[in-house]
CSV table of C-alpha atoms and ligand atoms in Angstrom, one decimal:
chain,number,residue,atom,x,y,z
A,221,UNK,CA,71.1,-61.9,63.9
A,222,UNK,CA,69.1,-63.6,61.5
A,223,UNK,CA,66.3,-62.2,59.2
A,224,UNK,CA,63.4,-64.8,59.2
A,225,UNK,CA,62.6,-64.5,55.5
A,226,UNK,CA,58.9,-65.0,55.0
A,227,UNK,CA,58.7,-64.0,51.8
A,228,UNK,CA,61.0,-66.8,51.1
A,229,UNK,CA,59.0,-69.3,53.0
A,230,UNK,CA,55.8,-68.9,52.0
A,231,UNK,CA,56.8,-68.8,48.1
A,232,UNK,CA,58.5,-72.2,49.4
A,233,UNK,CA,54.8,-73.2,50.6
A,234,UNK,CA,53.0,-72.0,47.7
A,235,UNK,CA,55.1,-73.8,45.6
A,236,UNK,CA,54.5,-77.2,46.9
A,237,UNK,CA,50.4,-76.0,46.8
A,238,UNK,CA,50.9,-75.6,43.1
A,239,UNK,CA,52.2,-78.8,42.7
A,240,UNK,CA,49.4,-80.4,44.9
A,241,UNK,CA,46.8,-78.5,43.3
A,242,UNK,CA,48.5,-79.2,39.8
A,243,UNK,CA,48.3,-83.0,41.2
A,244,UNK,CA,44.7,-82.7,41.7
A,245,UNK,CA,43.6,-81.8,38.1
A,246,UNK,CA,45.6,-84.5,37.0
A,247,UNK,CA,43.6,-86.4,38.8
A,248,UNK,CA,40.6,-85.2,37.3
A,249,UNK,CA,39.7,-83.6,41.0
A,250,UNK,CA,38.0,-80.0,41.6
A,251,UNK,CA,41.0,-77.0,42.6
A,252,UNK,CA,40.5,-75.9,45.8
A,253,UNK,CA,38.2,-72.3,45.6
A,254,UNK,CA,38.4,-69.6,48.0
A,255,UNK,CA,35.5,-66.7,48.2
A,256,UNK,CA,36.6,-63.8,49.7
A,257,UNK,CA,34.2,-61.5,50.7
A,258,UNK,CA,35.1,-57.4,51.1
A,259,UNK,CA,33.0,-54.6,52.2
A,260,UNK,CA,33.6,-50.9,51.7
A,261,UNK,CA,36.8,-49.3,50.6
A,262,UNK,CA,39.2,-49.7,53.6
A,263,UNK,CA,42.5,-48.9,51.4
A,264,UNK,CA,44.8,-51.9,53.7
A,265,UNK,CA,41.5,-54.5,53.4
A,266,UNK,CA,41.7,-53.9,49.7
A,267,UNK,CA,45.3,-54.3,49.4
A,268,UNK,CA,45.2,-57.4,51.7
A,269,UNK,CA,41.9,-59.4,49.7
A,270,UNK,CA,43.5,-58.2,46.1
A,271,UNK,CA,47.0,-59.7,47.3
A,272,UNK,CA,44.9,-63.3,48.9
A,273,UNK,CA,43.2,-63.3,45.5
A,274,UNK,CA,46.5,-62.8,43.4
A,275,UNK,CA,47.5,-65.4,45.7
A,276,UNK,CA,45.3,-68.0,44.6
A,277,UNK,CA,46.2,-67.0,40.9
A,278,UNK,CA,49.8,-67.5,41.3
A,279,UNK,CA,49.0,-71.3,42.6
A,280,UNK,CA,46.4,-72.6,40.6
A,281,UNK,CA,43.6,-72.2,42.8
A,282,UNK,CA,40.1,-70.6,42.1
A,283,UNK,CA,38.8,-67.3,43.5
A,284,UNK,CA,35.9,-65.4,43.7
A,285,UNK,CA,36.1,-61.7,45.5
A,286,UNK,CA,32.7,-60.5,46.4
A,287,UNK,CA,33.0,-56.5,46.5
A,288,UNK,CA,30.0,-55.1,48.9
A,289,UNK,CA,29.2,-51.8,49.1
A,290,UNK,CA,29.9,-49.8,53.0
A,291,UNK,CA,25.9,-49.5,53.2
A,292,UNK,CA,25.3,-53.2,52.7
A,293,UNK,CA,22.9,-54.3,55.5
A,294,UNK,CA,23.7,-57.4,58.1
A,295,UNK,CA,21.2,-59.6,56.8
A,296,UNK,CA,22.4,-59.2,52.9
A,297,UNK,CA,25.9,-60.0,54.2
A,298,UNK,CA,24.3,-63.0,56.1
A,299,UNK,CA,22.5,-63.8,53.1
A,300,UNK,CA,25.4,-63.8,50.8
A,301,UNK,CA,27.3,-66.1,53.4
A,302,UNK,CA,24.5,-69.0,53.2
A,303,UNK,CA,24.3,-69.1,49.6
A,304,UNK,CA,28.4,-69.7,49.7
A,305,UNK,CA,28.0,-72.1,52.5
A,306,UNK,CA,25.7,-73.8,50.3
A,307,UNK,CA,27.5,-74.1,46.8
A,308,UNK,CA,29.4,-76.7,46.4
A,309,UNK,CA,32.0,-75.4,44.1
A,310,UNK,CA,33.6,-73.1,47.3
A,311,UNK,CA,35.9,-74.5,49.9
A,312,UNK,CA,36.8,-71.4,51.7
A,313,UNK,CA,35.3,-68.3,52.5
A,314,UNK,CA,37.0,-65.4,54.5
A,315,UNK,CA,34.9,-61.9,55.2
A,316,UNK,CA,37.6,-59.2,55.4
A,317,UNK,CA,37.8,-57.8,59.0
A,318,UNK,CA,36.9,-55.0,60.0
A,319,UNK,CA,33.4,-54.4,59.2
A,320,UNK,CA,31.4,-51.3,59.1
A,321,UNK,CA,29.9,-50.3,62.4
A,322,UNK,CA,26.5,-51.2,61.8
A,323,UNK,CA,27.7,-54.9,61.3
A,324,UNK,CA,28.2,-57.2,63.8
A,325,UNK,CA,32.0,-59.4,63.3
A,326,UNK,CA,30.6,-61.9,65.7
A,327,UNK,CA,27.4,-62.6,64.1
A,328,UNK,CA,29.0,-62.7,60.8
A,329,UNK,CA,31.7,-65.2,61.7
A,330,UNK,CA,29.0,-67.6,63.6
A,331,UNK,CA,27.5,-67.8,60.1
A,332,UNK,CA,30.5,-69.3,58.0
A,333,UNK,CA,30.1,-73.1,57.9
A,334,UNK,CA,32.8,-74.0,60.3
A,335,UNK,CA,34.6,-76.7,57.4
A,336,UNK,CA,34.6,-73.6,55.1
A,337,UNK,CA,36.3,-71.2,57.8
A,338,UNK,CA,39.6,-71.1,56.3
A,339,UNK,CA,40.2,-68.2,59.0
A,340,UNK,CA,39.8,-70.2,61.7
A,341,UNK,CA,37.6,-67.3,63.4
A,342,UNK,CA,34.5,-69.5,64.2
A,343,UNK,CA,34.2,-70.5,67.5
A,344,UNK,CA,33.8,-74.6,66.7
A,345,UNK,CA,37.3,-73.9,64.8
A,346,UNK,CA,38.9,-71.5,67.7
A,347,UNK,CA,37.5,-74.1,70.4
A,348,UNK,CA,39.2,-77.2,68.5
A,349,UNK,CA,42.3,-75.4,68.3
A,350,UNK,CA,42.6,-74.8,72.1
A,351,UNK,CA,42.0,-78.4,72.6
A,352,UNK,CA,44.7,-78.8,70.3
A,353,UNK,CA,42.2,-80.9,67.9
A,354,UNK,CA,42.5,-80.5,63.8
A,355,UNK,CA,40.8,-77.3,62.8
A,356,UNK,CA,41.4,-74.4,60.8
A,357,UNK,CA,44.2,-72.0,62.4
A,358,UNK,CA,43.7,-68.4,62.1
A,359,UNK,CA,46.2,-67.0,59.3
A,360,UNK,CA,48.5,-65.4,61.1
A,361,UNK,CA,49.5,-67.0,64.1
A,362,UNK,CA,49.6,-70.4,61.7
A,363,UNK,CA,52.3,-68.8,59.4
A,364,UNK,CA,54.3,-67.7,62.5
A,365,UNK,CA,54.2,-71.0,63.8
A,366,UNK,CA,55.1,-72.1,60.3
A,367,UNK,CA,58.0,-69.3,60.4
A,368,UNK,CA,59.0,-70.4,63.4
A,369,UNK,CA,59.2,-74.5,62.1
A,370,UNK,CA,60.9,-73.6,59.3
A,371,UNK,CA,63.9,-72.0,60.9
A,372,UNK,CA,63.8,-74.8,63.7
A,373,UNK,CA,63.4,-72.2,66.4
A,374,UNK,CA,63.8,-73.8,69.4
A,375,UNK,CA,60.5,-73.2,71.3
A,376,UNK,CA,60.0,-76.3,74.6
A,377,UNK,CA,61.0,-74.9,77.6
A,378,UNK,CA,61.4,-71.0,76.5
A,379,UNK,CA,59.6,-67.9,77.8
A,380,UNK,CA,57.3,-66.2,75.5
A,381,UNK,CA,55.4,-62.8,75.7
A,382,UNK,CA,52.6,-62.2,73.2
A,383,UNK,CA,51.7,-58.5,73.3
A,384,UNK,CA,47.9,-57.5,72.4
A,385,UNK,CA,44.9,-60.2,72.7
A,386,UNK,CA,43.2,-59.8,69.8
A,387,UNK,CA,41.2,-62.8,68.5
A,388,UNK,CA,43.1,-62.8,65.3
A,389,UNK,CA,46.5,-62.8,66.3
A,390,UNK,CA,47.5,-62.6,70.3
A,391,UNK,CA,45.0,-64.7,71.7
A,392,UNK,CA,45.5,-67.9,69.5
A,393,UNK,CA,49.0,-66.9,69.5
A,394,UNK,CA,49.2,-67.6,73.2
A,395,UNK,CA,47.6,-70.9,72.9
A,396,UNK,CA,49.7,-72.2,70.3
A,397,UNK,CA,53.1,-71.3,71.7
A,398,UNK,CA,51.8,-72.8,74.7
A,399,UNK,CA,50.4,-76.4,73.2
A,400,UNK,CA,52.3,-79.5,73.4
A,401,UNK,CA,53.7,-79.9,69.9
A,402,UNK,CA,57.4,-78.9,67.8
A,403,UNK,CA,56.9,-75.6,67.9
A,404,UNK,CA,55.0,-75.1,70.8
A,405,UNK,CA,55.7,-76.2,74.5
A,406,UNK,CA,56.8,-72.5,75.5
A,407,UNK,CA,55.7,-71.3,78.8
A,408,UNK,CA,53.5,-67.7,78.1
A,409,UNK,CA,53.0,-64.7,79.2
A,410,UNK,CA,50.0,-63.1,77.2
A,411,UNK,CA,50.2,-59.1,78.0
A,412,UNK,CA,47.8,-56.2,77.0
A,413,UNK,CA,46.9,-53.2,78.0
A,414,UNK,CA,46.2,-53.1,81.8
A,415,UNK,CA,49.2,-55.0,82.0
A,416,UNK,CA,51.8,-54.3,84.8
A,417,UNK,CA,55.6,-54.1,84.3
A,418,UNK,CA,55.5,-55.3,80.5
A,419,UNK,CA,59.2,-54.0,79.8
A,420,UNK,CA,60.6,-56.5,82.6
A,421,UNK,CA,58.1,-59.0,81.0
A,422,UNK,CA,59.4,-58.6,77.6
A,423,UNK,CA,63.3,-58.2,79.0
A,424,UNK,CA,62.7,-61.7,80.4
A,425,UNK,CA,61.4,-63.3,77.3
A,426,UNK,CA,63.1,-65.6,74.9
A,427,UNK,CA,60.8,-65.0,72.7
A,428,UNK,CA,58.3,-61.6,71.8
A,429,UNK,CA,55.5,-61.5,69.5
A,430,UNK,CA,54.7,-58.2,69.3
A,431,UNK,CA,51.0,-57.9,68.0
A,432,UNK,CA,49.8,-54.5,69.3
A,433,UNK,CA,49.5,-52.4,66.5
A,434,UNK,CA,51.7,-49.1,67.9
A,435,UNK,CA,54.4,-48.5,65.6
A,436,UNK,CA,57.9,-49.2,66.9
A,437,UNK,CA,56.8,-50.0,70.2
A,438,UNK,CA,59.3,-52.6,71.2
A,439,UNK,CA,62.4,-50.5,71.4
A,440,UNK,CA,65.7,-52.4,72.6
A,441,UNK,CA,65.8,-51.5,75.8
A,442,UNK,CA,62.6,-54.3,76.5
A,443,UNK,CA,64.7,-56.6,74.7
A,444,UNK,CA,67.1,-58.9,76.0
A,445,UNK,CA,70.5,-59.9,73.9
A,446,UNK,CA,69.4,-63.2,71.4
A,447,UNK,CA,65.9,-63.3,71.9
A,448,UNK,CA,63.5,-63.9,68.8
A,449,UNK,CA,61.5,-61.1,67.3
A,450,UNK,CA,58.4,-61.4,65.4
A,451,UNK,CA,56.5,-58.4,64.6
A,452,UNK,CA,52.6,-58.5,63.3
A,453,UNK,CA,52.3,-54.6,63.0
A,454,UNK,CA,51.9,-52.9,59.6
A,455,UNK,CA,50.3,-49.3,60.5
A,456,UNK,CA,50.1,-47.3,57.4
A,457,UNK,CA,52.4,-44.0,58.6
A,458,UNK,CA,51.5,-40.5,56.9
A,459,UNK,CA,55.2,-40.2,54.6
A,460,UNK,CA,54.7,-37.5,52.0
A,461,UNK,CA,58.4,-38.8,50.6
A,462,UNK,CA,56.6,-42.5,49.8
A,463,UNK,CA,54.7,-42.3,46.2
A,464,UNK,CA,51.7,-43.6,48.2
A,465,UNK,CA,51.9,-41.1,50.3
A,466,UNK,CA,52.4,-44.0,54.0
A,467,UNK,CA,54.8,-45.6,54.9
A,468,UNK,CA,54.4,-49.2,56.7
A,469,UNK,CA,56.0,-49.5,60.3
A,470,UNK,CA,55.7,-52.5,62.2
A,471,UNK,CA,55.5,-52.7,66.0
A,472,UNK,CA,59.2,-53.4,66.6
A,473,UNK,CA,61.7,-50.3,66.1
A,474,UNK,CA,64.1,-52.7,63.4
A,475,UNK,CA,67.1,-50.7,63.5
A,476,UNK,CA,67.4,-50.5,67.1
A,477,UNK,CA,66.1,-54.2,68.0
A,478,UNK,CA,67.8,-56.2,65.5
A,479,UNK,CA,71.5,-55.9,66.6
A,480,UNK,CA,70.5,-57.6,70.0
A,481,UNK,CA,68.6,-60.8,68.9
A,482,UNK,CA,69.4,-64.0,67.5
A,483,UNK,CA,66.1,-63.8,64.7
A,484,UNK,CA,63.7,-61.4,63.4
A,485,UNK,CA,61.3,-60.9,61.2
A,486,UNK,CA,61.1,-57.6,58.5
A,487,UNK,CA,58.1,-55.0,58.2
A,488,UNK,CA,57.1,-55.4,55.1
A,489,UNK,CA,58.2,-59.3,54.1
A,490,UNK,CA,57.9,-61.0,57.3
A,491,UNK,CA,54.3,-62.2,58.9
A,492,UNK,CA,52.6,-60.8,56.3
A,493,UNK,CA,53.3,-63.5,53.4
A,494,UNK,CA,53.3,-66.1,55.9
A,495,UNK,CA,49.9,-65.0,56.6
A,496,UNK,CA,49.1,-65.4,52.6
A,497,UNK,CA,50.6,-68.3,53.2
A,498,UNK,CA,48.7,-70.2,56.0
A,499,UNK,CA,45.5,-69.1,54.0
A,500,UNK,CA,46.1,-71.0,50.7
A,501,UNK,CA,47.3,-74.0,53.0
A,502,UNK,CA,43.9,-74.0,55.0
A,503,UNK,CA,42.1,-73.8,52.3
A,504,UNK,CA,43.5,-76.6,50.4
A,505,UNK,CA,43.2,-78.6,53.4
A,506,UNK,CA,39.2,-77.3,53.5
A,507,UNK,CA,39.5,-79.5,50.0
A,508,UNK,CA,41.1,-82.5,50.9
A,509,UNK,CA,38.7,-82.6,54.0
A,510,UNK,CA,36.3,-83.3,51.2
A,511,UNK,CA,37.7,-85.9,50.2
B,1787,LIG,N1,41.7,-58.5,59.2
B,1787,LIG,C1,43.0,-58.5,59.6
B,1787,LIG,N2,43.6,-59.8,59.5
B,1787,LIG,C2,42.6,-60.6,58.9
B,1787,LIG,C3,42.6,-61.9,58.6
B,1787,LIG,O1,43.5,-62.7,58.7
B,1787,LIG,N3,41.4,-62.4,58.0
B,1787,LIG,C4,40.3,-61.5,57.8
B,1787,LIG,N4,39.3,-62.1,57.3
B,1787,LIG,N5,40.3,-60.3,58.2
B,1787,LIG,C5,41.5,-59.8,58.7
């Protein structure tokens, strides 16, 4: 069994963007800048924007995080979003997901200029990636498919389940795993909640992305002996021993799971960097587009 390190290989990634942004202002060019917008005081939105911010920091790029208070009304957000569409200066701009009840995710998204989406949530950039066309990938599933190319997983020909369809992670998960490109080429099974017989689905798979968000979920008996493990999860868990009083559990139970398969990724230190990741790459490519 193999750990897939991806707190290794995304410092590997944001090292070469240091050097390419560090390349840029010797060319006298403009940093890339990333404006990230979060509303309310969702304690694992908070920890999420301050570590994409310190992100940016530790590379050389520019940030701006826009705090907005909970009562914040739709069209203030909206407004905020058109005056970053319009200035110049920022290349990416991500609004921290979820929002508060009274605004709508959907309507927010449709008003990020699709060349600053560095999410990849708009639909222009989700429909481009289906058709397999350059656009921005959503963080996540980009920096498992950068996991997975890194550690020259073989992929063409393999069974896959994704479990959970979310638009962030499971859906474009599917897609990608299923497109004709190294990695990719797999043959999918996208499962959820009405679906039937998902232990024999997953017992059959080569390959499990488990993106659900039900701590330790996957247990080893859905698993079968060598298959590749990635887990998305990271559910804060009440844990009065843990100074922070949670504990963070992924979707996969580790210490039963990892003795049967050939790679899998660690809750904390897996997805989540790779995430990090795949969000300083999009938006130096939002940049470079620029150019
Ligand atoms: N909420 C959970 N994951 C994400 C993400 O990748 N981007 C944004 N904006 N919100 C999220």
């Amino acid at each position: 069994m193999q750990i897939l390190d991806g707190q290794f290989v995304s410092r590997l990634i944001k090292e070469r963007l240091k050097m390419d942004a560090a390349a840029l202002v010797s060319e006298g060019k403009k940093i890339p800048h990333l404006a990230a917008v979060l509303v309310g005081n969702n304690g694992a939105s908070e920890t999420y924007v301050t570590a994409k911010v310190k992100a940016c920091a530790e590379i050389g790029f520019k940030s701006t995080m826009l705090r907005l208070d909970d009562s914040v009304s739709e069209s203030k957000l909206l407004s905020i979003i058109e005056d970053l569409n319009g200035d110049m200066d920022v290349d990416g701009i991500l609004v921290q997901l979820p929002l508060p009840k009274h605004i709508s995710d959907e309507r927010i998204i449709l008003a990020i200029d699709p060349s600053k989406d560095v999410d990849g949530f708009h639909p222009v950039n989700v429909g481009k990636m289906v058709l397999g066309s350059p656009s921005f990938i959503s963080a996540t599933p980009h920096g498992i498919m950068l996991l997975i190319e890194h550690y020259k997983i073989k992929t063409a020909g393999k069974k896959a389940a994704v479990i959970g369809r979310s638009n962030i992670v499971g859906r474009p998960m599917s897609i990608l795993l299923s497109t004709n490109t190294t990695p990719g080429n797999c043959t999918v099974t996208l499962c959820h909640s009405h679906t039937h017989n998902l232990k024999d689905i997953c017992a059959e798979s080569d390959i499990i992305i488990a993106a659900l968000g039900k701590p330790e979920f996957l247990r080893a008996d859905m698993v079968k002996e060598g298959a590749v493990i990635i887990d998305v999860g990271i559910t804060r868990v009440p844990d009065a021993t843990k100074k922070s009083g949670f504990a963070l559990k992924g979707d996969v139970a580790f210490a039963e799971v990892s003795p049967k398969c050939s790679f899998i990724t660690p809750v904390p230190g897996g997805v989540g960097p790779m995430t990090i990741a795949a969000l300083m790459k999009n938006t130096f490519t939002a940049l470079k587009r620029k150019y």
